[in-house]
Coordinates of C-alpha atoms in Angstrom, one line a residue:
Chain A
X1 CA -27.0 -53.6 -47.0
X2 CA -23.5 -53.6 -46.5
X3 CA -22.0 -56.4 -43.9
X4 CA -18.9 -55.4 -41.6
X5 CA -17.0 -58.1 -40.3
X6 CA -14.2 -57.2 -37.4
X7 CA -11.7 -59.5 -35.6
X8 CA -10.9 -60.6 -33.8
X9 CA -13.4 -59.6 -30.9
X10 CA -11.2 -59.3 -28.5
X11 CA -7.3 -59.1 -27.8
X12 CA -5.1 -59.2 -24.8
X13 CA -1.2 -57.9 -25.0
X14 CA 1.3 -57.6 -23.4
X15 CA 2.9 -53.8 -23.4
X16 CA 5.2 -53.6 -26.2
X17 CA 3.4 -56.4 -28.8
X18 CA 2.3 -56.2 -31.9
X19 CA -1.0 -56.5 -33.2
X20 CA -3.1 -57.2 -36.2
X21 CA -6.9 -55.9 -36.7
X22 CA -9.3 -57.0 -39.4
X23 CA -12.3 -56.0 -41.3
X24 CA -14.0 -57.7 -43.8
X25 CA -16.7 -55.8 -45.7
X26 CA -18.9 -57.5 -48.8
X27 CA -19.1 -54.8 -50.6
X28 CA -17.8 -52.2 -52.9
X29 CA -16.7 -49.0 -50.5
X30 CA -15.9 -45.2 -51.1
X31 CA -15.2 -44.6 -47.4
X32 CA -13.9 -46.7 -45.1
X33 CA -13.0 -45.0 -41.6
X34 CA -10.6 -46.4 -38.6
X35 CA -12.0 -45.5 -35.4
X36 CA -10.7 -45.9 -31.3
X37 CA -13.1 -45.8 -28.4
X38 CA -10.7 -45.7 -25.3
X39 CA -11.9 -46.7 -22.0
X40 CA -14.0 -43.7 -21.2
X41 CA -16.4 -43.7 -24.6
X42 CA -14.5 -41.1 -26.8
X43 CA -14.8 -41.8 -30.5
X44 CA -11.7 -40.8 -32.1
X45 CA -11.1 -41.4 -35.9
X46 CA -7.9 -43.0 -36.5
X47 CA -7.8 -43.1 -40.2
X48 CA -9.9 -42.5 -43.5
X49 CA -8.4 -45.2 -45.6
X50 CA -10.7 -46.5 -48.5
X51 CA -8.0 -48.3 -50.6
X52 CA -3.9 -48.1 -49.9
X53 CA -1.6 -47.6 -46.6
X54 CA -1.0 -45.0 -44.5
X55 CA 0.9 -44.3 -41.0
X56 CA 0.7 -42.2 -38.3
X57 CA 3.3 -43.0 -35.7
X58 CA 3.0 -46.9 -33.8
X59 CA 0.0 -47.3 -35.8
X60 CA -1.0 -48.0 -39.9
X61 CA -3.4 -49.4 -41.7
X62 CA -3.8 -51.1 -45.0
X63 CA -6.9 -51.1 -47.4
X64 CA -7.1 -53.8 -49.8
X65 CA -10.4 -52.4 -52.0
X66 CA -10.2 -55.3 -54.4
X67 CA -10.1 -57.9 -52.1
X68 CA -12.9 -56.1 -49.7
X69 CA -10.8 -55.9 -46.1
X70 CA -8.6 -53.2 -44.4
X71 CA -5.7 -53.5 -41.7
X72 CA -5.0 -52.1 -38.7
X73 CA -1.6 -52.7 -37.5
X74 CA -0.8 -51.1 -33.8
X75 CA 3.7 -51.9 -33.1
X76 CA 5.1 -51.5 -29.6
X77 CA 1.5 -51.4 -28.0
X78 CA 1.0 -49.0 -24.7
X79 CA -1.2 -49.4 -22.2
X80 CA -3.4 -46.4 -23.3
X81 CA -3.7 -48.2 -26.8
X82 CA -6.5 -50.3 -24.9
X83 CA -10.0 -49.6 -25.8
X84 CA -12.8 -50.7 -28.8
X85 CA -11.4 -50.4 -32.2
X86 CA -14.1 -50.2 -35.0
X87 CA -14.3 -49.9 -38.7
X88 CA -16.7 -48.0 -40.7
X89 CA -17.4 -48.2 -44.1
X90 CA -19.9 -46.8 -46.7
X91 CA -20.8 -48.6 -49.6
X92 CA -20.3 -47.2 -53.4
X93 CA -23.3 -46.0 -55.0
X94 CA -25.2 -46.4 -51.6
X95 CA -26.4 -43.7 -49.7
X96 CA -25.2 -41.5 -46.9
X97 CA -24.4 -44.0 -44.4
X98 CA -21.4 -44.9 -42.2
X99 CA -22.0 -48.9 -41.2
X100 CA -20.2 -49.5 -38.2
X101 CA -18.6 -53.0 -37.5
X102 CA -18.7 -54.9 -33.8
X103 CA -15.3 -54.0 -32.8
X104 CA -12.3 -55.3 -31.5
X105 CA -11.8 -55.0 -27.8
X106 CA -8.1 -54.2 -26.9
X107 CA -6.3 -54.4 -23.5
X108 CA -2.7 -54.2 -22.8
X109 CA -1.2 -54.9 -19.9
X110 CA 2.0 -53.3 -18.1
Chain B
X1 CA -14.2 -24.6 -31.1
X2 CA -16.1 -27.1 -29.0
X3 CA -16.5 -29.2 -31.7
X4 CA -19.3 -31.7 -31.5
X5 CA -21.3 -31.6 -27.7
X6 CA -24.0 -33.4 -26.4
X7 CA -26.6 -32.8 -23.9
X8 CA -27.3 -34.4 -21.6
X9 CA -24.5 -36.7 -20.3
X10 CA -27.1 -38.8 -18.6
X11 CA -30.7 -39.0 -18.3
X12 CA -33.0 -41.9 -16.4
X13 CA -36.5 -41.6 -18.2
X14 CA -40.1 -43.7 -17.2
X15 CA -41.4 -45.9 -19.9
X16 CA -43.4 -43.5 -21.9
X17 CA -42.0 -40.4 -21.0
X18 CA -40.7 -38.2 -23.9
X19 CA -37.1 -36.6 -24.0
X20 CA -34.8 -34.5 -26.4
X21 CA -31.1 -35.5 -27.0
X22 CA -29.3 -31.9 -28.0
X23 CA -26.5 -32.0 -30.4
X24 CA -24.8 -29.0 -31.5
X25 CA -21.3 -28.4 -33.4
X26 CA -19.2 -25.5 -34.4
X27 CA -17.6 -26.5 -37.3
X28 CA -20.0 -25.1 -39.7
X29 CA -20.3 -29.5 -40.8
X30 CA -23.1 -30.3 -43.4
X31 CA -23.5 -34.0 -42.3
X32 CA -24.8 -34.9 -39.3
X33 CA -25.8 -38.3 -37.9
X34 CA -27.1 -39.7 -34.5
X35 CA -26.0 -43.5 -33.8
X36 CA -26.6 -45.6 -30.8
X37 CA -24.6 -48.1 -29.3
X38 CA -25.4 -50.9 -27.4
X39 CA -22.9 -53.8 -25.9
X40 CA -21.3 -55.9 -28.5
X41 CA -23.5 -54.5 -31.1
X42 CA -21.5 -51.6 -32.5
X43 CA -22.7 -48.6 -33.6
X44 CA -26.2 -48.4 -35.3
X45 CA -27.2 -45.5 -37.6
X46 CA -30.7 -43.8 -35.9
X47 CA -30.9 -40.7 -38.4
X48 CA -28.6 -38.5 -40.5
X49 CA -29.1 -35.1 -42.3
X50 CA -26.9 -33.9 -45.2
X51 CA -27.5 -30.2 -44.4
X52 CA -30.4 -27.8 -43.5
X53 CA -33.8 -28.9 -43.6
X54 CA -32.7 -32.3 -44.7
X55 CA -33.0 -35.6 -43.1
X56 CA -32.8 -39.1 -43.8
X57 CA -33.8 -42.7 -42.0
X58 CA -30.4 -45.0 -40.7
X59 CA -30.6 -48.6 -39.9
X60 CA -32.4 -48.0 -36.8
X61 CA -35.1 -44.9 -37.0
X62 CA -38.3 -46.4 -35.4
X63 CA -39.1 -44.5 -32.1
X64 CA -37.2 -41.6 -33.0
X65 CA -37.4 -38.5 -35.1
X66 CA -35.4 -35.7 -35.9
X67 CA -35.3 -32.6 -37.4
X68 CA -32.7 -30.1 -38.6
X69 CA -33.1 -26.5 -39.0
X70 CA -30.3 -25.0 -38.5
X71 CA -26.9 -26.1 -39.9
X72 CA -25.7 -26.2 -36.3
X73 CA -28.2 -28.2 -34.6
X74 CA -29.4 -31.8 -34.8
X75 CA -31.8 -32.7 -32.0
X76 CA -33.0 -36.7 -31.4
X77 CA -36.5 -37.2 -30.1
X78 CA -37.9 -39.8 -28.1
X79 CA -41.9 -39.5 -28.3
X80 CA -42.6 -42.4 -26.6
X81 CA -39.2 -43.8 -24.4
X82 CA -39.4 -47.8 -24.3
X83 CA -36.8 -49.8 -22.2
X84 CA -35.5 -51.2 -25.4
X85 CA -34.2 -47.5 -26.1
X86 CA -32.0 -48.0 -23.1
X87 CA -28.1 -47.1 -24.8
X88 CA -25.8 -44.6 -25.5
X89 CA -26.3 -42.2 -28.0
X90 CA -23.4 -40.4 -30.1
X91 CA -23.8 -37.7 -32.1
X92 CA -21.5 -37.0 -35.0
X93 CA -20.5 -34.5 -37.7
X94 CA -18.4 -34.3 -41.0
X95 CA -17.7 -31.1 -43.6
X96 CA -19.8 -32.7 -46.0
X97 CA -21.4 -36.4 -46.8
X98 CA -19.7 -39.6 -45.7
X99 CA -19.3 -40.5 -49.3
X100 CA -16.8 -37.6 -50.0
X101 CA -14.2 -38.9 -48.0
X102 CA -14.6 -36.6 -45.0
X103 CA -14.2 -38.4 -41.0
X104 CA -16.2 -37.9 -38.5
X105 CA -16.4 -36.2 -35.3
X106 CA -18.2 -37.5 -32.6
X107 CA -19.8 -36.0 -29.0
X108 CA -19.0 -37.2 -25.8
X109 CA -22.4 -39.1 -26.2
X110 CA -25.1 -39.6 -23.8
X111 CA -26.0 -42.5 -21.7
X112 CA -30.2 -42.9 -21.0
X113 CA -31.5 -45.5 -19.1
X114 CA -35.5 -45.9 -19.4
X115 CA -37.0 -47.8 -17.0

């Protein structure tokens, strides 16, 4: 099946950084899905970005489909950006499954 | 609407001992899929159902079925709870399959311990 590669695995900033997120997939997708777990468990999606860029406020992401990996770029980081950020991707022609990556842990400090 | 909820929040079971994980969402949502996460593993697909009376195997189905009669309601059983089932389950939905381009919403979850 399809292999979801995140990193890094974990990232400490300072309030106000930038940060980059990666994930590496190995295989042709139709869905690929940004997702942030804050501190308390929540699942929220951040994104449905299988190929291109998009933005929604501090944070975009980018989708390279030809090149198999997606970006997730978080500017001016806040405290309350801290949390597990995962990818999710399904493959083309596979069937109904969302494969999850590992995650990147994120904390920012004040 | 509600959205996506899970019962219940938390649950201690006895090697053995059998147990139903409730989902439930409002959203009228074809697709619906159980994962369970476990530290530094991710998310794992369990089962997943693209509508009424349909259901399908994930990456990690053995020691659980489900069933889905109604479009609303998506319930994970444990026949037989081991200690290895010990995680927390999410519960999520989408309008239609994960293929279509749809995201998900996920429950609060629910964290079992079996001792």
């Amino acid at each position: 099946g399809i292999q979801v590669e995140q990193s890094p695995p974990d990232l400490i900033l300072q309030e106000g950084a930038n940060s980059t997120l990666r994930c590496n997939f190995s295989d042709s997708v139709n869905n690929l899905q940004w997702f942030h777990q804050n501190p308390w468990g929540q699942l929220i999606n951040l994104f449905y970005i299988p190929s291109g860029t998009k933005q929604n406020g501090r944070l975009s992401a980018t989708t390279v489909a030809t090149e198999r990996y997606s970006l997730l770029y978080i500017s001016s980081s806040q405290t309350t950006d801290s949390g597990v950020y995962f990818c999710a991707v399904k493959s083309k022609g596979g069937s109904e499954k969302l494969v999850f990556g590992k995650g990147t842990k994120l904390t920012v400090n004040p | 609407n509600a959205g996506v909820t899970q019962t219940p929040k938390f649950q201690v079971l006895k090697t053995g001992q059998s147990m139903t994980l409730q989902c439930a969402q409002d959203m009228n949502h074809e697709y619906m899929s159980w994962y369970r996460q476990d530290p530094g593993m991710g998310l794992r697909l369990i089962h997943y159902s693209v509508g009424a009376g349909i259901t399908d195997q994930g990456e990690v189905p053995n020691g659980y079925n489900v069933s889905r009669s109604t479009t609303e309601d998506f319930p994970l059983r444990l026949l037989s709870a081991a200690p290895s089932q010990t995680s927390v389950y999410f519960c999520a939905s989408s309008p239609a399959g994960v293929g279509r381009g749809d995201t998900q919403y996920f429950g609060p979850g629910t964290r079992l311990t079996v001792l």
